[in-house]
């Protein structure tokens, strides 16, 4: 007998193809930042999160190799069993010094950090207020928590306050937001969020995945950029983007970290990170504090790129960071846009629903510190060419 589920899956995949929303995996044959090779073709990489170009840095590679020599390749157990190697201590000490927080904790990835943090801090009796454009891992954390969730309009703090006002004062409240939004490249009104969380007695959790390494005097993140580190309860961020490694962290007070160690299931029930990953993350924390030139170069490249695309008449959402989307709208046209760019030697990704709202498909460009200005200028010309050809700009 034919399996009914298989038929259902096949027809769902066919439906996705029909609305140009199916996805597949492109093989990256070589990545020599900021270039990469796909299908034998060399492309300017405007699609990675390796914002500072640290993923291939000599110091990170050396640190990782040395850790493999000393500690081997696997952690061999979860951290609460016997997987908590010395490299964890070194990395968490570096983290705490960098953040200036009382304590810190490393999770296996940004995804597992968010699902663990949110589901453990928010119980069934709590209510979570979440920006509509928050990352999928935050949404999944909220689902796992089984709390009530109220989504407020993106960056609309009047809307957030009206929801907070309607909530029974005795109910435990959490506010969750990205600091830099991953698909729009704009930033949260963090000062406003802090004011509201203090006014209504809520806990504030922020996700700095795209801000770690990029913002702040020492790359600590957007919270430090605004000097609000003492007024945000939970700062989560990742080593997987600007820091060029893998893994994620939480910085906060001692009670928070003790609680997560005891309650966050995605921390407890998984094997510790490989020693090589921790050693390179610890090295990246040091490097990112020293190397302010990379941060500056990234900012200058981002500004140049945004200004050029805005001048051409593209809709960049409210991007003010290294993430620069141009909104196209329909899926097919957006896919075609990215295919044409690829033919011209530019790698950029078509982001479609459900990652972004319906009819807001976009090309998401991401800048790097290591892009040369000349290469960016040539990419802008190609983007303009395709934009005119497809009627996105005039
Ligand atoms: C990428 C990302 C994550 C997930 O981090 P990983 O380390 O890749 O699992 C979480 N939150 C945001 C906002 C992200 O952009």
CSV table of C-alpha atoms and ligand atoms in Angstrom, one decimal:
chain,number,residue,atom,x,y,z
A,1,UNK,CA,0.0,0.0,0.0
A,2,UNK,CA,1.2,3.5,-0.8
A,3,UNK,CA,2.1,5.6,2.2
A,4,UNK,CA,-0.4,8.4,2.6
A,5,UNK,CA,2.0,10.7,4.3
A,6,UNK,CA,4.6,10.4,1.5
A,7,UNK,CA,1.9,11.4,-1.0
A,8,UNK,CA,1.0,14.4,1.2
A,9,UNK,CA,4.7,15.4,1.5
A,10,UNK,CA,5.3,15.2,-2.3
A,11,UNK,CA,2.2,17.3,-3.0
A,12,UNK,CA,3.3,19.9,-0.5
A,13,UNK,CA,6.7,20.1,-2.1
A,14,UNK,CA,5.0,20.5,-5.5
A,15,UNK,CA,2.9,23.3,-4.1
A,16,UNK,CA,6.0,25.1,-2.8
A,17,UNK,CA,7.6,24.8,-6.3
A,18,UNK,CA,4.5,26.3,-7.9
A,19,UNK,CA,4.7,29.4,-5.8
A,20,UNK,CA,8.5,29.6,-6.1
A,21,UNK,CA,8.9,29.0,-2.4
A,22,UNK,CA,10.9,25.7,-2.6
A,23,UNK,CA,14.4,25.6,-1.4
A,24,UNK,CA,17.5,23.6,-2.2
A,25,UNK,CA,21.1,23.4,-1.2
A,26,UNK,CA,23.8,25.1,-3.3
A,27,UNK,CA,27.3,23.6,-2.8
A,28,UNK,CA,30.0,26.1,-1.8
A,29,UNK,CA,33.0,24.7,-3.5
A,30,UNK,CA,35.5,27.2,-2.2
A,31,UNK,CA,35.2,30.1,0.2
A,32,UNK,CA,38.1,32.5,0.1
A,33,UNK,CA,36.6,35.5,1.8
A,34,UNK,CA,35.0,37.6,0.5
A,35,UNK,CA,34.8,35.5,-2.6
A,36,UNK,CA,33.2,32.1,-3.0
A,37,UNK,CA,32.8,29.5,-5.8
A,38,UNK,CA,29.5,27.9,-6.8
A,39,UNK,CA,29.2,25.8,-9.9
A,40,UNK,CA,32.7,26.6,-10.9
A,41,UNK,CA,32.0,30.3,-10.9
A,42,UNK,CA,33.8,32.8,-8.7
A,43,UNK,CA,31.3,35.2,-7.0
A,44,UNK,CA,31.6,38.2,-4.8
A,45,UNK,CA,30.2,37.0,-1.5
A,46,UNK,CA,27.4,39.4,-0.4
A,47,UNK,CA,25.5,36.7,1.5
A,48,UNK,CA,27.5,35.5,4.5
A,49,UNK,CA,27.3,36.5,8.1
A,50,UNK,CA,31.1,36.5,8.4
A,51,UNK,CA,30.9,40.2,8.7
A,52,UNK,CA,34.4,40.8,10.0
A,53,UNK,CA,36.0,38.2,7.8
A,54,UNK,CA,37.3,36.3,10.9
A,55,UNK,CA,36.2,32.7,9.9
A,56,UNK,CA,39.5,32.0,8.2
A,57,UNK,CA,41.7,34.0,10.6
A,58,UNK,CA,45.1,32.4,11.4
A,59,UNK,CA,44.7,33.0,15.1
A,60,UNK,CA,41.3,31.2,15.2
A,61,UNK,CA,42.6,28.3,13.2
A,62,UNK,CA,45.7,27.9,15.4
A,63,UNK,CA,43.6,28.0,18.6
A,64,UNK,CA,41.3,25.3,17.2
A,65,UNK,CA,44.2,23.0,16.2
A,66,UNK,CA,45.9,23.4,19.5
A,67,UNK,CA,42.7,22.5,21.4
A,68,UNK,CA,42.3,19.4,19.2
A,69,UNK,CA,45.9,18.3,20.1
A,70,UNK,CA,45.3,18.7,23.8
A,71,UNK,CA,41.6,17.8,24.3
A,72,UNK,CA,40.7,15.7,21.2
A,73,UNK,CA,37.7,16.2,18.9
A,74,UNK,CA,34.7,15.6,21.1
A,75,UNK,CA,33.5,16.8,24.5
A,76,UNK,CA,32.4,13.2,25.2
A,77,UNK,CA,29.5,14.2,27.4
A,78,UNK,CA,27.1,16.9,28.3
A,79,UNK,CA,28.6,19.7,30.4
A,80,UNK,CA,26.7,18.6,33.6
A,81,UNK,CA,28.2,15.1,33.2
A,82,UNK,CA,31.9,15.2,32.2
A,83,UNK,CA,31.9,17.4,29.2
A,84,UNK,CA,32.9,20.7,30.9
A,85,UNK,CA,36.5,20.9,29.8
A,86,UNK,CA,39.0,23.6,30.8
A,87,UNK,CA,38.4,25.3,27.4
A,88,UNK,CA,34.9,26.1,28.6
A,89,UNK,CA,36.2,27.9,31.6
A,90,UNK,CA,38.6,29.9,29.5
A,91,UNK,CA,35.9,30.8,27.0
A,92,UNK,CA,33.4,31.8,29.7
A,93,UNK,CA,35.9,33.9,31.6
A,94,UNK,CA,36.8,35.7,28.4
A,95,UNK,CA,33.1,36.2,27.7
A,96,UNK,CA,32.4,37.7,31.1
A,97,UNK,CA,35.3,40.1,30.9
A,98,UNK,CA,34.3,41.2,27.5
A,99,UNK,CA,30.7,41.8,28.5
A,100,UNK,CA,31.4,43.2,31.9
A,101,UNK,CA,28.6,41.0,33.3
A,102,UNK,CA,28.5,39.1,36.6
A,103,UNK,CA,28.3,35.8,34.8
A,104,UNK,CA,28.1,34.1,31.4
A,105,UNK,CA,27.1,30.8,29.8
A,106,UNK,CA,27.9,29.2,26.5
A,107,UNK,CA,25.2,27.3,24.6
A,108,UNK,CA,25.8,25.1,21.6
A,109,UNK,CA,24.2,27.5,19.1
A,110,UNK,CA,22.1,30.5,18.8
A,111,UNK,CA,19.1,28.4,18.0
A,112,UNK,CA,19.4,26.2,21.0
A,113,UNK,CA,20.3,29.2,23.2
A,114,UNK,CA,17.0,30.9,22.4
A,115,UNK,CA,14.8,27.9,22.8
A,116,UNK,CA,16.5,27.1,26.1
A,117,UNK,CA,16.5,30.6,27.5
A,118,UNK,CA,13.0,31.5,26.6
A,119,UNK,CA,11.3,28.2,27.5
A,120,UNK,CA,13.0,28.0,30.9
A,121,UNK,CA,12.5,31.7,31.9
A,122,UNK,CA,8.9,31.9,30.7
A,123,UNK,CA,6.5,29.4,32.3
A,124,UNK,CA,3.0,28.6,31.4
A,125,UNK,CA,1.7,31.4,33.6
A,126,UNK,CA,3.8,34.1,31.9
A,127,UNK,CA,3.1,36.4,29.0
A,128,UNK,CA,5.7,37.1,26.4
A,129,UNK,CA,5.8,40.2,24.3
A,130,UNK,CA,7.6,39.6,21.0
A,131,UNK,CA,8.5,41.9,18.1
A,132,UNK,CA,6.8,40.6,15.0
A,133,UNK,CA,10.1,40.4,13.1
A,134,UNK,CA,12.0,38.4,15.8
A,135,UNK,CA,14.1,35.5,14.6
A,136,UNK,CA,12.5,32.0,14.2
A,137,UNK,CA,14.5,30.6,17.1
A,138,UNK,CA,12.8,33.1,19.4
A,139,UNK,CA,9.4,32.1,18.1
A,140,UNK,CA,10.2,28.4,18.7
A,141,UNK,CA,11.4,29.2,22.2
A,142,UNK,CA,8.1,30.9,22.9
A,143,UNK,CA,6.2,27.9,21.5
A,144,UNK,CA,8.1,25.6,23.7
A,145,UNK,CA,7.5,27.7,26.8
A,146,UNK,CA,3.7,27.3,26.3
A,147,UNK,CA,3.3,30.9,27.6
A,148,UNK,CA,0.8,33.2,26.1
A,149,UNK,CA,2.4,35.4,23.4
A,150,UNK,CA,1.5,38.8,22.3
A,151,UNK,CA,3.3,40.0,19.1
A,152,UNK,CA,3.7,43.7,18.7
A,153,UNK,CA,4.1,45.5,15.4
A,154,UNK,CA,7.7,45.7,14.4
A,155,UNK,CA,9.5,48.4,16.5
A,156,UNK,CA,6.2,49.9,17.4
A,157,UNK,CA,6.6,50.6,21.1
A,158,UNK,CA,3.3,52.4,21.4
A,159,UNK,CA,1.7,49.2,20.4
A,160,UNK,CA,3.9,47.3,22.9
A,161,UNK,CA,2.9,49.7,25.7
A,162,UNK,CA,-0.8,49.4,24.9
A,163,UNK,CA,-0.5,45.6,25.2
A,164,UNK,CA,1.5,45.9,28.4
A,165,UNK,CA,-1.2,48.2,29.9
A,166,UNK,CA,-3.9,45.7,29.2
A,167,UNK,CA,-2.1,42.9,31.1
A,168,UNK,CA,-2.9,42.0,34.6
A,169,UNK,CA,-0.1,43.6,36.7
A,170,UNK,CA,0.6,40.4,38.7
A,171,UNK,CA,1.3,38.3,35.6
A,172,UNK,CA,5.0,37.5,34.9
A,173,UNK,CA,6.0,39.5,31.8
A,174,UNK,CA,8.9,39.1,29.4
A,175,UNK,CA,9.8,41.2,26.4
A,176,UNK,CA,12.0,39.7,23.7
A,177,UNK,CA,13.6,41.4,20.8
A,178,UNK,CA,16.5,41.1,18.3
A,179,UNK,CA,18.8,44.1,18.6
A,180,UNK,CA,19.7,44.0,14.9
A,181,UNK,CA,16.9,42.5,12.8
A,182,UNK,CA,18.2,39.7,10.6
A,183,UNK,CA,16.1,40.3,7.5
A,184,UNK,CA,15.5,44.1,7.6
A,185,UNK,CA,18.9,45.2,8.9
A,186,UNK,CA,17.3,47.8,11.2
A,187,UNK,CA,17.8,48.1,14.9
A,188,UNK,CA,15.5,47.9,17.9
A,189,UNK,CA,14.5,51.0,19.9
A,190,UNK,CA,16.4,49.5,22.8
A,191,UNK,CA,16.3,52.6,25.0
A,192,UNK,CA,12.5,52.6,24.6
A,193,UNK,CA,12.3,48.8,25.4
A,194,UNK,CA,14.4,49.4,28.6
A,195,UNK,CA,12.0,52.2,29.7
A,196,UNK,CA,9.0,50.0,29.1
A,197,UNK,CA,10.4,47.0,30.8
A,198,UNK,CA,11.2,49.1,33.9
A,199,UNK,CA,7.8,50.8,33.8
A,200,UNK,CA,5.9,47.5,33.7
A,201,UNK,CA,8.2,45.2,35.6
A,202,UNK,CA,9.0,43.0,32.7
A,203,UNK,CA,12.2,40.9,32.1
A,204,UNK,CA,14.0,42.0,28.9
A,205,UNK,CA,15.7,39.5,26.7
A,206,UNK,CA,17.7,40.6,23.7
A,207,UNK,CA,19.2,38.7,20.8
A,208,UNK,CA,22.5,40.2,19.6
A,209,UNK,CA,23.3,37.6,16.9
A,210,UNK,CA,23.9,40.2,14.3
A,211,UNK,CA,25.3,42.8,16.7
A,212,UNK,CA,28.0,40.8,18.5
A,213,UNK,CA,31.4,41.9,17.2
A,214,UNK,CA,29.8,44.6,15.1
A,215,UNK,CA,28.5,47.2,17.6
A,216,UNK,CA,30.0,48.5,20.8
A,217,UNK,CA,33.4,50.0,21.6
A,218,UNK,CA,34.9,46.5,21.9
A,219,UNK,CA,32.4,44.7,19.7
A,220,UNK,CA,30.3,43.7,22.8
A,221,UNK,CA,27.0,44.4,20.9
A,222,UNK,CA,24.3,46.9,20.5
A,223,UNK,CA,23.4,47.0,24.2
A,224,UNK,CA,26.9,48.3,25.0
A,225,UNK,CA,26.8,50.6,22.0
A,226,UNK,CA,24.0,52.4,23.8
A,227,UNK,CA,25.6,51.9,27.3
A,228,UNK,CA,22.5,50.0,28.4
A,229,UNK,CA,24.3,46.8,29.7
A,230,UNK,CA,23.1,47.3,33.3
A,231,UNK,CA,19.5,47.7,32.3
A,232,UNK,CA,19.0,44.6,30.1
A,233,UNK,CA,18.4,41.4,32.0
A,234,UNK,CA,19.4,38.8,29.4
A,235,UNK,CA,22.0,39.5,26.6
A,236,UNK,CA,22.1,36.6,24.2
A,237,UNK,CA,24.5,36.5,21.2
A,238,UNK,CA,26.4,34.2,18.9
A,239,UNK,CA,29.9,33.3,18.0
A,240,UNK,CA,28.6,32.1,14.6
A,241,UNK,CA,28.4,35.4,12.7
A,242,UNK,CA,30.8,38.3,13.1
A,243,UNK,CA,33.0,36.2,15.4
A,244,UNK,CA,33.5,33.6,12.6
A,245,UNK,CA,33.2,30.5,14.8
A,246,UNK,CA,30.2,28.6,16.2
A,247,UNK,CA,28.2,28.6,19.4
A,248,UNK,CA,26.3,31.1,21.4
A,249,UNK,CA,26.4,32.9,24.8
A,250,UNK,CA,24.2,34.4,27.5
A,251,UNK,CA,25.6,37.2,29.6
A,252,UNK,CA,23.8,38.4,32.8
A,253,UNK,CA,23.6,38.2,36.5
A,254,UNK,CA,24.7,35.1,38.6
A,255,UNK,CA,21.1,34.1,39.4
A,256,UNK,CA,20.3,34.0,35.7
A,257,UNK,CA,23.2,31.8,34.8
A,258,UNK,CA,22.6,29.5,37.7
A,259,UNK,CA,18.9,29.2,36.7
A,260,UNK,CA,19.8,28.4,33.1
A,261,UNK,CA,22.3,25.7,34.1
A,262,UNK,CA,19.6,24.0,36.1
A,263,UNK,CA,16.6,24.6,33.9
A,264,UNK,CA,17.4,25.2,30.3
A,265,UNK,CA,16.8,21.8,28.6
A,266,UNK,CA,18.7,22.7,25.4
A,267,UNK,CA,21.7,23.3,27.7
A,268,UNK,CA,21.3,20.2,29.8
A,269,UNK,CA,20.4,17.5,27.4
A,270,UNK,CA,23.0,17.9,24.7
A,271,UNK,CA,26.7,17.1,24.4
A,272,UNK,CA,29.2,20.0,25.1
A,273,UNK,CA,30.7,21.8,22.1
A,274,UNK,CA,33.9,20.3,20.6
A,275,UNK,CA,37.0,21.8,22.3
A,276,UNK,CA,38.2,23.2,19.0
A,277,UNK,CA,35.1,25.3,18.7
A,278,UNK,CA,35.4,26.7,22.2
A,279,UNK,CA,39.1,27.5,21.8
A,280,UNK,CA,38.4,29.4,18.5
A,281,UNK,CA,35.5,31.3,20.1
A,282,UNK,CA,37.6,32.3,23.1
A,283,UNK,CA,40.3,33.6,20.6
A,284,UNK,CA,37.6,35.4,18.6
A,285,UNK,CA,36.5,37.2,21.7
A,286,UNK,CA,40.0,38.5,22.3
A,287,UNK,CA,40.5,39.4,18.6
A,288,UNK,CA,37.3,41.2,18.2
A,289,UNK,CA,38.2,43.5,21.1
A,290,UNK,CA,41.6,44.4,19.6
A,291,UNK,CA,40.7,44.7,16.0
A,292,UNK,CA,38.5,47.9,15.9
A,293,UNK,CA,39.8,48.5,12.4
A,294,UNK,CA,37.6,45.7,11.1
A,295,UNK,CA,34.6,47.1,12.8
A,296,UNK,CA,35.2,50.5,11.2
A,297,UNK,CA,35.9,49.0,7.8
A,298,UNK,CA,32.6,47.1,8.0
A,299,UNK,CA,30.7,50.2,9.0
A,300,UNK,CA,32.2,52.2,6.1
A,301,UNK,CA,31.5,49.5,3.6
A,302,UNK,CA,27.9,49.2,4.8
A,303,UNK,CA,27.3,52.9,4.7
A,304,UNK,CA,28.7,53.1,1.1
A,305,UNK,CA,26.6,50.2,-0.1
A,306,UNK,CA,23.4,51.5,1.6
A,307,UNK,CA,23.8,55.0,0.2
A,308,UNK,CA,24.5,53.7,-3.3
A,309,UNK,CA,21.4,51.5,-3.4
A,310,UNK,CA,19.2,54.1,-1.9
A,311,UNK,CA,20.4,56.6,-4.5
A,312,UNK,CA,19.3,54.2,-7.2
A,313,UNK,CA,15.8,54.1,-5.7
A,314,UNK,CA,15.7,50.7,-4.1
A,315,UNK,CA,13.5,50.1,-1.0
A,316,UNK,CA,16.0,49.2,1.8
A,317,UNK,CA,13.4,48.8,4.6
A,318,UNK,CA,15.0,50.8,7.4
A,319,UNK,CA,18.4,49.3,7.2
A,320,UNK,CA,21.1,51.1,9.1
A,321,UNK,CA,23.6,48.2,9.5
A,322,UNK,CA,25.6,45.7,7.5
A,323,UNK,CA,22.4,43.8,6.5
A,324,UNK,CA,21.0,45.5,3.5
A,325,UNK,CA,17.8,44.1,2.0
A,326,UNK,CA,16.2,45.4,-1.2
A,327,UNK,CA,12.5,44.5,-1.2
A,328,UNK,CA,11.2,43.1,-4.6
A,329,UNK,CA,7.9,41.7,-3.6
A,330,UNK,CA,6.9,38.6,-5.6
A,331,UNK,CA,8.8,35.3,-5.1
A,332,UNK,CA,9.5,34.6,-8.8
A,333,UNK,CA,10.9,38.0,-9.5
A,334,UNK,CA,13.1,37.9,-6.5
A,335,UNK,CA,14.5,34.5,-7.4
A,336,UNK,CA,15.1,35.7,-10.9
A,337,UNK,CA,16.9,38.8,-9.5
A,338,UNK,CA,19.3,36.6,-7.5
A,339,UNK,CA,19.9,34.2,-10.4
A,340,UNK,CA,20.8,37.1,-12.7
A,341,UNK,CA,23.1,38.5,-10.1
A,342,UNK,CA,24.8,35.2,-9.8
A,343,UNK,CA,25.3,35.1,-13.6
A,344,UNK,CA,27.0,38.5,-13.2
A,345,UNK,CA,29.3,37.2,-10.4
A,346,UNK,CA,27.4,38.4,-7.3
A,347,UNK,CA,26.2,36.0,-4.6
A,348,UNK,CA,23.2,37.2,-2.8
A,349,UNK,CA,20.2,35.3,-1.5
A,350,UNK,CA,16.5,35.6,-2.3
A,351,UNK,CA,14.7,35.6,1.0
A,352,UNK,CA,11.1,34.5,0.6
A,353,UNK,CA,8.2,33.7,2.9
A,354,UNK,CA,7.9,32.3,5.5
A,355,UNK,CA,11.2,33.9,6.5
A,356,UNK,CA,9.7,37.3,5.6
A,357,UNK,CA,6.0,38.3,5.3
A,358,UNK,CA,4.0,37.4,2.1
A,359,UNK,CA,4.8,39.7,-0.9
A,360,UNK,CA,7.9,41.1,0.7
A,361,UNK,CA,10.4,38.7,-0.8
A,362,UNK,CA,13.8,40.4,-1.0
A,363,UNK,CA,17.4,40.2,-1.8
A,364,UNK,CA,19.4,40.3,1.4
A,365,UNK,CA,22.9,41.6,1.0
A,366,UNK,CA,25.4,41.4,3.8
A,367,UNK,CA,28.6,43.4,3.9
A,368,UNK,CA,32.0,42.4,5.1
A,369,UNK,CA,35.0,44.3,6.5
A,370,UNK,CA,37.1,42.7,3.9
A,371,UNK,CA,35.2,43.8,0.8
A,372,UNK,CA,37.2,46.1,-1.4
A,373,UNK,CA,35.5,49.3,-2.3
A,374,UNK,CA,36.1,48.7,-6.0
A,375,UNK,CA,34.4,45.3,-5.8
A,376,UNK,CA,31.4,46.8,-4.0
A,377,UNK,CA,31.1,49.6,-6.6
A,378,UNK,CA,31.1,47.0,-9.4
A,379,UNK,CA,28.5,44.9,-7.6
A,380,UNK,CA,26.3,48.0,-7.2
A,381,UNK,CA,26.4,48.6,-11.0
A,382,UNK,CA,25.3,45.0,-11.6
A,383,UNK,CA,22.5,45.3,-9.1
A,384,UNK,CA,21.4,48.5,-10.8
A,385,UNK,CA,21.5,46.7,-14.2
A,386,UNK,CA,19.3,43.9,-13.0
A,387,UNK,CA,17.0,46.2,-11.1
A,388,UNK,CA,16.3,48.2,-14.2
A,389,UNK,CA,15.9,45.1,-16.4
A,390,UNK,CA,13.3,43.7,-14.0
A,391,UNK,CA,11.5,47.0,-13.5
A,392,UNK,CA,12.4,47.2,-9.8
A,393,UNK,CA,13.9,50.7,-10.3
A,394,UNK,CA,13.7,53.1,-13.2
B,1,LIG,C1,21.4,33.3,13.3
B,1,LIG,C2,20.5,33.7,14.4
B,1,LIG,C3,20.3,32.9,15.4
B,1,LIG,C4,20.8,31.5,15.5
B,1,LIG,O1,22.2,31.4,15.7
B,1,LIG,P1,23.0,30.1,15.3
B,1,LIG,O2,24.2,30.2,16.1
B,1,LIG,O3,23.2,30.2,13.8
B,1,LIG,O4,22.1,28.9,15.7
B,1,LIG,C5,19.5,33.4,16.5
B,1,LIG,N1,19.0,34.6,16.4
B,1,LIG,C6,19.2,35.4,15.4
B,1,LIG,C7,18.6,36.8,15.4
B,1,LIG,C8,20.0,35.0,14.3
B,1,LIG,O5,20.1,35.8,13.3
